[in-house]
Coordinates of N, CA, C and O in Angstrom, one line a residue:
M119 N 223.7 184.4 122.3 CA 223.1 183.1 122.1 C 223.0 182.7 120.7 O 222.6 183.6 119.9
D120 N 223.4 181.5 120.4 CA 223.3 181.1 119.0 C 221.9 180.7 118.7 O 221.2 180.1 119.5
A121 N 221.6 180.9 117.5 CA 220.3 180.5 117.0 C 220.3 179.0 116.7 O 221.3 178.5 116.2
L122 N 219.2 178.4 117.0 CA 219.1 177.0 116.7 C 218.9 176.7 115.2 O 218.2 177.5 114.5
P123 N 219.5 175.7 114.7 CA 219.4 175.4 113.3 C 217.9 175.0 113.0 O 217.2 174.5 113.9
E124 N 217.5 175.2 111.9 CA 216.1 175.0 111.5 C 215.7 173.5 111.7 O 214.6 173.2 112.1
N125 N 216.5 172.6 111.4 CA 216.2 171.2 111.5 C 216.1 170.8 113.0 O 215.4 169.9 113.4
A126 N 216.8 171.5 113.9 CA 216.7 171.2 115.4 C 215.3 171.6 115.9 O 214.7 170.9 116.7
I127 N 214.8 172.7 115.4 CA 213.4 173.1 115.8 C 212.4 172.1 115.3 O 211.5 171.8 116.0
A128 N 212.6 171.6 114.1 CA 211.7 170.6 113.6 C 211.8 169.3 114.4 O 210.8 168.7 114.6
V129 N 213.0 169.0 114.8 CA 213.2 167.8 115.6 C 212.5 168.0 117.0 O 211.8 167.1 117.5
Y130 N 212.7 169.1 117.6 CA 212.0 169.4 118.9 C 210.5 169.4 118.7 O 209.7 168.8 119.6
A131 N 210.0 169.9 117.7 CA 208.6 170.0 117.4 C 208.0 168.5 117.2 O 207.0 168.2 117.7
A132 N 208.8 167.7 116.5 CA 208.4 166.3 116.3 C 208.4 165.5 117.6 O 207.5 164.7 117.9
I133 N 209.4 165.8 118.5 CA 209.5 165.1 119.8 C 208.3 165.5 120.6 O 207.6 164.7 121.3
I134 N 208.0 166.8 120.7 CA 206.9 167.3 121.5 C 205.5 166.8 120.9 O 204.7 166.4 121.7
A135 N 205.4 166.7 119.6 CA 204.2 166.1 119.0 C 204.1 164.7 119.4 O 203.0 164.2 119.6
S136 N 205.2 163.9 119.4 CA 205.2 162.5 119.7 C 204.7 162.4 121.2 O 203.9 161.5 121.5
F137 N 205.3 163.2 122.1 CA 204.9 163.1 123.5 C 203.4 163.5 123.6 O 202.7 162.8 124.4
S138 N 202.9 164.4 122.9 CA 201.5 164.8 122.9 C 200.6 163.6 122.4 O 199.6 163.3 123.0
A139 N 201.1 162.9 121.4 CA 200.3 161.8 120.9 C 200.3 160.7 121.9 O 199.2 160.0 122.1
I140 N 201.4 160.4 122.5 CA 201.5 159.4 123.5 C 200.6 159.7 124.7 O 199.9 158.9 125.2
A141 N 200.6 161.0 125.1 CA 199.8 161.4 126.2 C 198.3 161.3 125.8 O 197.5 160.9 126.7
G142 N 198.0 161.6 124.6 CA 196.6 161.4 124.1 C 196.2 160.0 124.1 O 195.0 159.7 124.5
I143 N 197.1 159.1 123.7 CA 196.8 157.6 123.8 C 196.6 157.2 125.2 O 195.6 156.4 125.5
V144 N 197.5 157.6 126.1 CA 197.4 157.2 127.5 C 196.0 157.7 128.1 O 195.3 157.0 128.8
A145 N 195.7 159.0 127.7 CA 194.4 159.5 128.2 C 193.2 158.8 127.7 O 192.2 158.5 128.4
A146 N 193.3 158.4 126.4 CA 192.2 157.6 125.8 C 192.1 156.3 126.4 O 190.9 155.8 126.7
V147 N 193.2 155.6 126.7 CA 193.1 154.3 127.4 C 192.6 154.4 128.8 O 191.7 153.7 129.2
A148 N 193.0 155.5 129.5 CA 192.5 155.7 130.9 C 191.0 156.0 130.8 O 190.2 155.5 131.7
A149 N 190.5 156.8 129.9 CA 189.1 157.1 129.7 C 188.3 155.8 129.4 O 187.2 155.6 129.9
W150 N 188.9 155.0 128.5 CA 188.2 153.7 128.2 C 188.1 152.8 129.4 O 187.0 152.2 129.6
R151 N 189.2 152.7 130.2 CA 189.1 151.9 131.4 C 188.2 152.4 132.4 O 187.4 151.7 133.0
S152 N 188.1 153.7 132.5 CA 187.2 154.4 133.4 C 185.8 154.1 133.0 O 184.9 153.8 133.9
A153 N 185.5 154.2 131.7 CA 184.1 154.0 131.2 C 183.8 152.5 131.4 O 182.6 152.2 131.8
K154 N 184.7 151.6 131.2 CA 184.4 150.2 131.4 C 184.2 149.9 132.9 O 183.2 149.2 133.2
A155 N 184.9 150.5 133.8 CA 184.7 150.3 135.2 C 183.4 150.9 135.6 O 182.6 150.3 136.4
A156 N 183.0 152.0 135.1 CA 181.7 152.6 135.4 C 180.6 151.8 134.9 O 179.6 151.6 135.6
N157 N 180.7 151.2 133.7 CA 179.7 150.3 133.2 C 179.6 149.1 134.0 O 178.5 148.6 134.3
T158 N 180.7 148.5 134.4 CA 180.7 147.3 135.3 C 180.0 147.6 136.6 O 179.2 146.8 137.1
L159 N 180.3 148.8 137.2 CA 179.7 149.2 138.4 C 178.2 149.4 138.3 O 177.4 149.0 139.2
A160 N 177.8 150.0 137.2 CA 176.4 150.2 137.0 C 175.6 148.9 136.8 O 174.5 148.7 137.3
K161 N 176.3 148.0 136.1 CA 175.7 146.6 135.9 C 175.6 145.9 137.2 O 174.5 145.3 137.5
T162 N 176.6 146.0 138.0 CA 176.6 145.3 139.3 C 175.5 145.9 140.2 O 174.8 145.2 140.9
Q163 N 175.4 147.3 140.2 CA 174.4 148.0 141.0 C 173.0 147.6 140.6 O 172.1 147.3 141.4
A164 N 172.8 147.5 139.3 CA 171.4 147.1 138.7 C 171.1 145.6 139.2 O 170.0 145.3 139.6
E165 N 172.1 144.7 139.1 CA 171.9 143.4 139.5 C 171.6 143.3 141.0 O 170.7 142.5 141.5
R166 N 172.3 144.1 141.8 CA 172.0 144.2 143.3 C 170.6 144.7 143.6 O 169.9 144.1 144.4
E167 N 170.2 145.7 142.9 CA 168.8 146.2 143.1 C 167.8 145.2 142.7 O 166.8 145.0 143.4
K168 N 168.0 144.5 141.6 CA 167.1 143.5 141.1 C 167.0 142.3 142.2 O 165.9 141.9 142.5
R169 N 168.2 142.0 142.7 CA 168.2 140.9 143.7 C 167.4 141.4 145.0 O 166.7 140.6 145.6
N170 N 167.6 142.6 145.4 CA 166.8 143.2 146.5 C 165.3 143.1 146.2 O 164.5 142.8 147.1
L171 N 164.9 143.4 145.0 CA 163.5 143.3 144.6 C 163.0 141.9 144.7 O 161.9 141.6 145.2
E172 N 163.8 141.0 144.3 CA 163.5 139.5 144.3 C 163.3 139.1 145.8 O 162.3 138.4 146.1
L173 N 164.2 139.5 146.6 CA 164.1 139.1 148.0 C 162.9 139.7 148.7 O 162.2 139.1 149.5
T174 N 162.6 141.0 148.4 CA 161.4 141.7 148.9 C 160.1 140.9 148.4 O 159.2 140.7 149.2
L175 N 160.1 140.6 147.2 CA 159.0 139.8 146.6 C 158.8 138.5 147.3 O 157.7 138.1 147.7
A176 N 159.9 137.8 147.5 CA 159.8 136.5 148.2 C 159.3 136.6 149.6 O 158.4 135.9 150.1
R177 N 159.8 137.7 150.4 CA 159.3 137.9 151.7 C 157.8 138.2 151.7 O 157.1 137.8 152.6
L178 N 157.4 139.1 150.8 CA 156.0 139.5 150.7 C 155.1 138.3 150.4 O 154.0 138.2 151.0
A179 N 155.5 137.5 149.5 CA 154.7 136.3 149.1 C 154.6 135.4 150.3 O 153.5 134.9 150.6
Q180 N 155.7 135.2 151.0 CA 155.6 134.4 152.2 C 154.7 134.9 153.3 O 154.0 134.2 153.9
E181 N 154.8 136.3 153.5 CA 153.9 136.9 154.4 C 152.5 136.7 154.1 O 151.6 136.5 154.9
I182 N 152.1 136.9 152.8 CA 150.8 136.7 152.3 C 150.3 135.3 152.6 O 149.2 135.1 153.1
M183 N 151.1 134.3 152.3 CA 150.7 132.9 152.5 C 150.5 132.6 154.0 O 149.6 131.9 154.4
S184 N 151.4 133.1 154.8 CA 151.3 132.9 156.2 C 150.0 133.6 156.8 O 149.3 133.0 157.6
K185 N 149.8 134.8 156.3 CA 148.6 135.5 156.8 C 147.3 134.8 156.3 O 146.3 134.7 157.0
A186 N 147.3 134.3 155.1 CA 146.2 133.5 154.6 C 145.9 132.3 155.4 O 144.7 132.0 155.8
K187 N 147.0 131.6 155.8 CA 146.8 130.4 156.7 C 146.2 130.8 158.0 O 145.2 130.2 158.5
S188 N 146.7 131.9 158.6 CA 146.2 132.3 159.9 C 144.7 132.8 159.8 O 143.9 132.6 160.7
L189 N 144.4 133.4 158.7 CA 143.0 133.9 158.4 C 142.1 132.7 158.3 O 140.9 132.7 158.7
N190 N 142.5 131.6 157.6 CA 141.7 130.4 157.5 C 141.5 129.8 158.9 O 140.3 129.4 159.2
R191 N 142.5 129.9 159.8 CA 142.3 129.4 161.2 C 141.3 130.3 161.9 O 140.4 129.8 162.6
L192 N 141.4 131.6 161.6 CA 140.5 132.6 162.3 C 139.1 132.3 161.8 O 138.1 132.4 162.6
C193 N 138.9 132.0 160.5 CA 137.6 131.7 160.0 C 137.0 130.4 160.7 O 135.8 130.4 161.1
D194 N 137.9 129.5 161.0 CA 137.4 128.3 161.7 C 137.0 128.7 163.1 O 135.9 128.2 163.6
E195 N 137.7 129.5 163.8 CA 137.4 130.0 165.1 C 136.0 130.7 165.1 O 135.2 130.5 166.0
V196 N 135.9 131.6 164.2 CA 134.7 132.4 164.1 C 133.5 131.5 163.8 O 132.4 131.6 164.4
K197 N 133.7 130.6 162.9 CA 132.6 129.6 162.6 C 132.2 128.8 163.8 O 131.0 128.6 164.1
L198 N 133.2 128.4 164.5 CA 132.9 127.6 165.8 C 132.1 128.5 166.8 O 131.2 128.0 167.4
Q199 N 132.5 129.7 166.9 CA 131.8 130.6 167.8 C 130.3 130.8 167.3 O 129.4 130.9 168.1
Y200 N 130.2 131.0 166.0 CA 128.8 131.1 165.5 C 128.0 129.8 165.8 O 126.8 129.9 166.2
E201 N 128.6 128.7 165.6 CA 128.0 127.4 165.9 C 127.6 127.3 167.4 O 126.5 126.9 167.8
S202 N 128.5 127.7 168.3 CA 128.3 127.7 169.7 C 127.1 128.7 170.1 O 126.2 128.3 170.8
L203 N 127.2 129.9 169.5 CA 126.1 130.8 169.8 C 124.8 130.3 169.3 O 123.7 130.5 170.0
A204 N 124.7 129.8 168.1 CA 123.5 129.2 167.5 C 123.0 128.1 168.4 O 121.8 127.9 168.7
G205 N 123.9 127.3 168.9 CA 123.5 126.2 169.8 C 122.9 126.7 171.1 O 121.9 126.2 171.6
F206 N 123.5 127.8 171.7 CA 123.0 128.3 173.0 C 121.7 129.0 172.8 O 120.8 129.0 173.7
T207 N 121.5 129.6 171.6 CA 120.2 130.4 171.4 C 119.1 129.5 170.7 O 118.0 130.0 170.5
G208 N 119.5 128.3 170.4 CA 118.5 127.5 169.7 C 118.3 127.8 168.2 O 117.3 127.5 167.6
G209 N 119.3 128.5 167.6 CA 119.1 129.0 166.3 C 119.9 128.1 165.2 O 120.1 128.6 164.1
V210 N 120.2 126.9 165.6 CA 121.0 126.0 164.6 C 120.1 125.8 163.5 O 118.9 125.3 163.6
G211 N 120.6 126.0 162.3 CA 119.8 125.7 161.0 C 118.9 126.9 160.7 O 118.3 126.8 159.6
G212 N 118.8 127.9 161.5 CA 118.0 129.0 161.2 C 118.6 130.0 160.1 O 119.7 129.8 159.7
G213 N 117.8 130.9 159.8 CA 118.2 131.9 158.7 C 119.5 132.7 159.1 O 120.4 132.9 158.3
R214 N 119.5 133.1 160.4 CA 120.7 133.8 160.9 C 121.9 133.0 160.9 O 123.0 133.4 160.5
H215 N 121.8 131.7 161.3 CA 122.9 130.8 161.4 C 123.4 130.5 159.9 O 124.6 130.5 159.7
K216 N 122.5 130.4 159.0 CA 122.9 130.2 157.6 C 123.6 131.4 157.0 O 124.6 131.3 156.3
L217 N 123.1 132.6 157.4 CA 123.7 133.8 156.9 C 125.2 133.9 157.4 O 126.1 134.2 156.7
F218 N 125.4 133.6 158.7 CA 126.8 133.7 159.3 C 127.7 132.7 158.6 O 128.8 132.9 158.3
T219 N 127.1 131.5 158.4 CA 127.9 130.4 157.8 C 128.3 130.8 156.4 O 129.5 130.6 156.0
E220 N 127.4 131.4 155.6 CA 127.7 131.8 154.3 C 128.7 132.9 154.3 O 129.6 132.9 153.4
R221 N 128.6 133.8 155.3 CA 129.6 134.9 155.3 C 131.0 134.3 155.6 O 132.0 134.8 155.0
I222 N 131.1 133.3 156.4 CA 132.4 132.7 156.7 C 133.0 132.1 155.4 O 134.1 132.2 155.0
E223 N 132.1 131.4 154.7 CA 132.5 130.8 153.4 C 132.9 131.8 152.4 O 133.8 131.6 151.6
E224 N 132.2 133.0 152.4 CA 132.6 134.1 151.5 C 134.0 134.6 151.8 O 134.8 134.9 151.0
N225 N 134.3 134.7 153.1 CA 135.6 135.1 153.6 C 136.7 134.1 153.1 O 137.7 134.5 152.7
R226 N 136.3 132.8 153.3 CA 137.3 131.8 152.8 C 137.5 131.9 151.3 O 138.6 131.7 150.8
N227 N 136.5 132.1 150.5 CA 136.6 132.3 149.1 C 137.4 133.5 148.8 O 138.3 133.4 147.8
E228 N 137.3 134.6 149.5 CA 138.1 135.8 149.3 C 139.5 135.5 149.5 O 140.4 135.9 148.8
I229 N 139.8 134.7 150.6 CA 141.2 134.4 150.9 C 141.7 133.5 149.8 O 142.9 133.8 149.3
S230 N 141.0 132.6 149.3 CA 141.4 131.7 148.2 C 141.7 132.5 146.9 O 142.7 132.3 146.2
Q231 N 140.8 133.5 146.7 CA 141.0 134.3 145.5 C 142.3 135.1 145.6 O 143.0 135.3 144.6
I232 N 142.6 135.6 146.8 CA 143.8 136.4 147.0 C 145.0 135.5 146.8 O 146.0 135.9 146.1
I233 N 145.0 134.3 147.3 CA 146.1 133.4 147.2 C 146.3 133.1 145.7 O 147.4 133.1 145.2
R234 N 145.2 132.8 145.0 CA 145.3 132.5 143.6 C 145.9 133.7 142.8 O 146.7 133.5 141.9
A235 N 145.4 134.9 143.1 CA 146.0 136.1 142.4 C 147.5 136.2 142.6 O 148.2 136.5 141.7
V236 N 147.9 136.0 143.9 CA 149.3 136.1 144.1 C 150.1 135.0 143.4 O 151.2 135.2 142.8
E237 N 149.5 133.8 143.4 CA 150.2 132.7 142.7 C 150.2 132.9 141.2 O 151.2 132.7 140.5
E238 N 149.2 133.5 140.6 CA 149.1 133.8 139.2 C 150.2 134.8 138.9 O 150.8 134.8 137.8
A239 N 150.3 135.8 139.7 CA 151.2 136.9 139.5 C 152.7 136.3 139.6 O 153.5 136.7 138.8
S240 N 152.9 135.4 140.5 CA 154.2 134.9 140.6 C 154.5 133.8 139.6 O 155.7 133.5 139.3
L241 N 153.5 133.1 139.1 CA 153.7 132.1 138.1 C 153.3 132.5 136.7 O 152.6 131.9 136.0
S242 N 153.8 133.7 136.3 CA 153.4 134.3 135.1 C 154.1 133.7 133.8 O 154.2 134.3 132.8
G243 N 154.7 132.5 134.0 CA 155.3 131.9 132.9 C 156.8 132.1 132.8 O 157.5 131.4 132.1
T244 N 157.3 133.0 133.6 CA 158.8 133.1 133.7 C 159.2 133.1 135.2 O 158.4 133.4 136.1
T245 N 160.4 132.7 135.4 CA 160.9 132.7 136.8 C 161.3 134.2 137.2 O 161.5 135.0 136.3
V246 N 161.4 134.4 138.4 CA 161.8 135.7 138.9 C 163.1 136.2 138.4 O 163.3 137.3 138.0
E247 N 164.0 135.2 138.3 CA 165.4 135.6 137.7 C 165.3 136.1 136.3 O 166.1 136.8 135.9
E248 N 164.3 135.6 135.5 CA 164.2 136.0 134.1 C 163.4 137.3 134.0 O 163.5 137.9 132.9
M249 N 162.8 137.7 135.0 CA 162.0 139.0 134.9 C 162.9 140.2 135.0 O 164.0 140.2 135.5
T250 N 162.3 141.3 134.4 CA 163.0 142.5 134.5 C 162.7 143.2 135.8 O 161.7 142.7 136.5
A251 N 163.4 144.2 136.2 CA 163.1 144.9 137.5 C 161.7 145.5 137.5 O 161.0 145.5 138.5
E252 N 161.3 146.0 136.3 CA 160.0 146.6 136.2 C 158.9 145.5 136.4 O 157.9 145.8 137.0
Q253 N 159.1 144.3 135.8 CA 158.1 143.3 136.0 C 158.0 142.9 137.5 O 156.9 142.6 138.0
I254 N 159.1 142.8 138.2 CA 159.1 142.4 139.6 C 158.5 143.5 140.4 O 157.7 143.3 141.3
E255 N 158.7 144.8 140.0 CA 158.0 145.9 140.7 C 156.5 145.8 140.6 O 155.8 146.1 141.5
A256 N 156.1 145.5 139.4 CA 154.6 145.4 139.1 C 154.1 144.2 140.0 O 153.0 144.4 140.5
M257 N 154.8 143.1 140.1 CA 154.3 142.0 140.9 C 154.3 142.4 142.4 O 153.4 142.0 143.1
L258 N 155.3 143.2 142.8 CA 155.4 143.7 144.2 C 154.1 144.5 144.5 O 153.5 144.4 145.5
L259 N 153.7 145.4 143.5 CA 152.6 146.2 143.7 C 151.3 145.4 143.8 O 150.5 145.6 144.7
T260 N 151.2 144.4 143.0 CA 150.0 143.5 143.1 C 150.0 142.8 144.4 O 148.9 142.7 145.1
C261 N 151.1 142.2 144.8 CA 151.1 141.5 146.1 C 150.9 142.4 147.3 O 150.2 142.0 148.3
T262 N 151.4 143.6 147.2 CA 151.1 144.6 148.3 C 149.7 144.9 148.4 O 149.1 145.0 149.5
M263 N 149.0 145.1 147.3 CA 147.5 145.3 147.3 C 146.8 144.1 147.9 O 145.9 144.3 148.7
K264 N 147.2 142.9 147.5 CA 146.6 141.7 148.0 C 146.8 141.6 149.5 O 145.9 141.1 150.3
R265 N 148.0 141.9 150.0 CA 148.3 141.9 151.4 C 147.4 142.8 152.2 O 146.8 142.5 153.2
E266 N 147.1 144.0 151.6 CA 146.2 145.0 152.2 C 144.8 144.4 152.3 O 144.1 144.6 153.3
E267 N 144.4 143.7 151.3 CA 143.1 143.1 151.3 C 143.0 142.1 152.4 O 142.0 142.0 153.1
L268 N 144.0 141.3 152.6 CA 144.1 140.3 153.7 C 144.0 141.0 155.0 O 143.4 140.5 156.0
M269 N 144.7 142.1 155.2 CA 144.7 142.8 156.4 C 143.4 143.4 156.8 O 142.9 143.4 157.9
E270 N 142.7 143.9 155.8 CA 141.3 144.4 156.0 C 140.4 143.2 156.4 O 139.6 143.4 157.4
L271 N 140.5 142.1 155.8 CA 139.7 140.9 156.1 C 140.0 140.5 157.5 O 139.1 140.1 158.3
A272 N 141.3 140.5 157.9 CA 141.7 140.1 159.2 C 141.1 141.0 160.3 O 140.6 140.5 161.3
S273 N 141.0 142.3 160.0 CA 140.4 143.2 160.9 C 138.9 142.9 161.1 O 138.4 142.9 162.2
V274 N 138.3 142.7 160.0 CA 136.8 142.3 160.1 C 136.6 141.0 160.9 O 135.7 141.0 161.7
L275 N 137.4 140.0 160.6 CA 137.2 138.7 161.3 C 137.6 138.9 162.7 O 136.9 138.3 163.6
A276 N 138.6 139.6 163.1 CA 139.0 139.8 164.5 C 137.8 140.5 165.2 O 137.5 140.2 166.4
G277 N 137.2 141.5 164.5 CA 136.1 142.2 165.2 C 134.9 141.3 165.4 O 134.3 141.3 166.4
E278 N 134.6 140.4 164.4 CA 133.5 139.5 164.6 C 133.8 138.5 165.7 O 132.9 138.2 166.5
K279 N 135.0 138.0 165.8 CA 135.4 137.1 166.8 C 135.3 137.7 168.2 O 134.7 137.1 169.1
S280 N 135.7 139.0 168.3 CA 135.6 139.7 169.6 C 134.1 139.9 170.0 O 133.7 139.7 171.1
E281 N 133.3 140.3 169.0 CA 131.9 140.5 169.3 C 131.2 139.2 169.7 O 130.4 139.1 170.6
L282 N 131.5 138.1 169.0 CA 131.0 136.8 169.3 C 131.4 136.3 170.7 O 130.6 135.8 171.4
Q283 N 132.7 136.6 171.0 CA 133.2 136.2 172.3 C 132.5 136.9 173.4 O 132.1 136.3 174.4
S284 N 132.2 138.2 173.2 CA 131.5 138.9 174.2 C 130.0 138.4 174.4 O 129.5 138.4 175.5
Q285 N 129.4 138.0 173.2 CA 128.0 137.5 173.3 C 128.0 136.1 174.0 O 127.1 135.8 174.7
L286 N 129.0 135.3 173.8 CA 129.1 134.0 174.4 C 129.4 134.1 175.9 O 129.0 133.2 176.7
N287 N 130.0 135.2 176.3 CA 130.4 135.3 177.7 C 129.3 136.0 178.5 O 129.4 136.1 179.7
M288 N 128.2 136.3 177.9 CA 127.1 137.0 178.6 C 126.3 136.0 179.4 O 126.1 134.9 179.3

């Protein structure tokens, strides 16, 4: 076998080096495109998560407002039952009648305060679209706590209504 001339070895080495450089460039472009795609995917995922938070917040706020309306109606019903009971027992205008009427008004005030707190949280000077996911999560926490307060109040009022109904049926 004949030995390769020295310049042929240098040419082969240069060709191999060129292919390696091209392969390196192709790998770098592929890595850049992959990083760009991953970044776009992460951005899209973050936007989707934020949109889900926005929708959850909107549903929760709607639920709170709906529950507040039904609780105001329940306050009306309980107040009417107190009025009826006071009328049957001759206690209209008495101390017990005033106490029950004041308690209903306190319940209404509590409902109004909860509604105000939810509105203040949602009208904090920026729109939901402008808020960060963390700000929306904080608002969700506030609204969730206010919903729980409404649920407790609903339970108390339902108990009062049931008790009054049984007293009126005697």
